[in-house]
């Protein structure tokens, strides 16, 4: 077998793939020969970097349904740079279809990614990701292997357009659904908007979890600049994929691994960027989990300490007016990063070998209605707030930029729903004892309780409250909410109800105090009464088989990132023992 790159191998790091393809024996014959049935010529096995393209394409994941085409552009770049691209599928998590929640399978998909990378002849990885959980799942799995890796997001959809107005994916659903329940619009109008909201390939064009996590990939330094906002249908998204394919080959030769990029500085930068873009609360659990895989000691409290005072600079739904297409035309994430200036670590390394400061030093803003300056921000102190108290001893989170300011300090009577089924059964009942001053409480939505930590925290308001023109109430749960949602919603209460956290003991009629400026969440019930209730509490039944059981038995609580305990840490990518 030809070894044309003998001299290069002296200065480049050894390639894992050569443990498969470089062997001059029976095993090498097997590894090369079976690959050749795809029409691959012999020279592709000559010692060039083998690049795995980790693809979450699926027609059941509409956000990622264009990834087979996107992968072809990555391959062009890999070939152009002298690499050997091999595309492989992993479990795809479609937020809009997968039940009971895509979050139940994030950790499972990360295991698929991790073991697919480690067990195969791969030297570097390109991660194709878009829909909410595909991004953290791929980053978590790849981080556990720590090979040279670059992220390519699929890009947001074009702006939704309905009756001459702009509507945002997800956010528009929540808004119009409440209008139907309030009797303001009819069901036919609601249905007509379906085809107008999501009218192109791509993920949500609001600052939901998909756009947030695409932004986190860029802020962490794990993608080329502009990964976050280029629309999926824009030809520049394909160019980004092509250039990422080229770059990953260079990263392998440079041995630029994930651990060299995902430093403490990178995570702190991402937390600040999340605040500046009005990013999803889901970024909290995902970044905690990614940090746990790469070995960075990131805590829930860091979100408050690092990002809480960071202003929101982006006027984008659900916190604002515009959408991701407008964000890209206004300058995209590079303009935000440059605007943050001294608030981020400029010397943090990125996948192109340059620092984040160097990448964005000349970034321009082209529309100040969309991206506002640091000196006159869209919203002040917009980072995720971490709340603690007897109702959430390990913490809970709230997104002030999407909340009603007058509700950020509130005391109200609890109206408790024991499950999401209980919520759906009673919320439309005109006899429900509730008004706008009450605090809605939902139990059983946490990691173990749902199971899977579902996006049900943004509970619908009762119709009789909506008819008053009220559009927000304080809501508290151990679940999550979609990044496209909004409202004064306290989420991720930990410990959750299913493990006997104080949330499990709340009864309708109890008084609850929310004090976001004071970072306090308090149930006004005596310790003696709570002890009495705790003695009567009965744990809910748990799954008895399959992934549900593995997940519930091993998942961590929300404040730790909801990863499986056995997956925290990393195993690297040492070449496993041979298969023959």
PDB file of C-alpha atoms in Angstrom, residues 63 154-160 169-170 197-206 211 229-233 323-325:
ATOM      1  CA  UNK A  63     -35.308  20.906  11.253  1.00  0.00           C
ATOM      2  CA  UNK A 154     -28.302  23.519   9.771  1.00  0.00           C
ATOM      3  CA  UNK A 155     -29.457  27.128  10.020  1.00  0.00           C
ATOM      4  CA  UNK A 156     -32.791  28.782  10.822  1.00  0.00           C
ATOM      5  CA  UNK A 157     -35.846  28.917   8.601  1.00  0.00           C
ATOM      6  CA  UNK A 158     -36.844  32.043   6.730  1.00  0.00           C
ATOM      7  CA  UNK A 159     -39.132  34.417   8.599  1.00  0.00           C
ATOM      8  CA  UNK A 160     -42.712  33.255   8.880  1.00  0.00           C
ATOM      9  CA  UNK A 169     -41.939  29.616  14.892  1.00  0.00           C
ATOM     10  CA  UNK A 170     -42.987  28.422  18.317  1.00  0.00           C
ATOM     11  CA  UNK A 197     -45.086  29.994   9.907  1.00  0.00           C
ATOM     12  CA  UNK A 198     -42.634  27.266   8.862  1.00  0.00           C
ATOM     13  CA  UNK A 199     -42.141  27.901   5.162  1.00  0.00           C
ATOM     14  CA  UNK A 200     -38.594  26.767   4.439  1.00  0.00           C
ATOM     15  CA  UNK A 201     -36.028  24.215   5.519  1.00  0.00           C
ATOM     16  CA  UNK A 202     -34.236  24.906   8.770  1.00  0.00           C
ATOM     17  CA  UNK A 203     -34.848  25.093  12.499  1.00  0.00           C
ATOM     18  CA  UNK A 204     -36.899  27.646  14.471  1.00  0.00           C
ATOM     19  CA  UNK A 205     -36.143  31.193  13.406  1.00  0.00           C
ATOM     20  CA  UNK A 206     -36.941  32.595  16.835  1.00  0.00           C
ATOM     21  CA  UNK A 211     -30.984  29.044  17.545  1.00  0.00           C
ATOM     22  CA  UNK A 229     -27.572  32.802  12.019  1.00  0.00           C
ATOM     23  CA  UNK A 230     -27.080  32.079   8.292  1.00  0.00           C
ATOM     24  CA  UNK A 231     -30.528  30.943   7.073  1.00  0.00           C
ATOM     25  CA  UNK A 232     -30.718  27.301   6.054  1.00  0.00           C
ATOM     26  CA  UNK A 233     -31.685  28.195   2.471  1.00  0.00           C
ATOM     27  CA  UNK A 323     -36.266  36.891  13.801  1.00  0.00           C
ATOM     28  CA  UNK A 324     -33.060  35.034  12.928  1.00  0.00           C
ATOM     29  CA  UNK A 325     -33.100  36.011   9.262  1.00  0.00           C
TER      30      UNK A 325
END
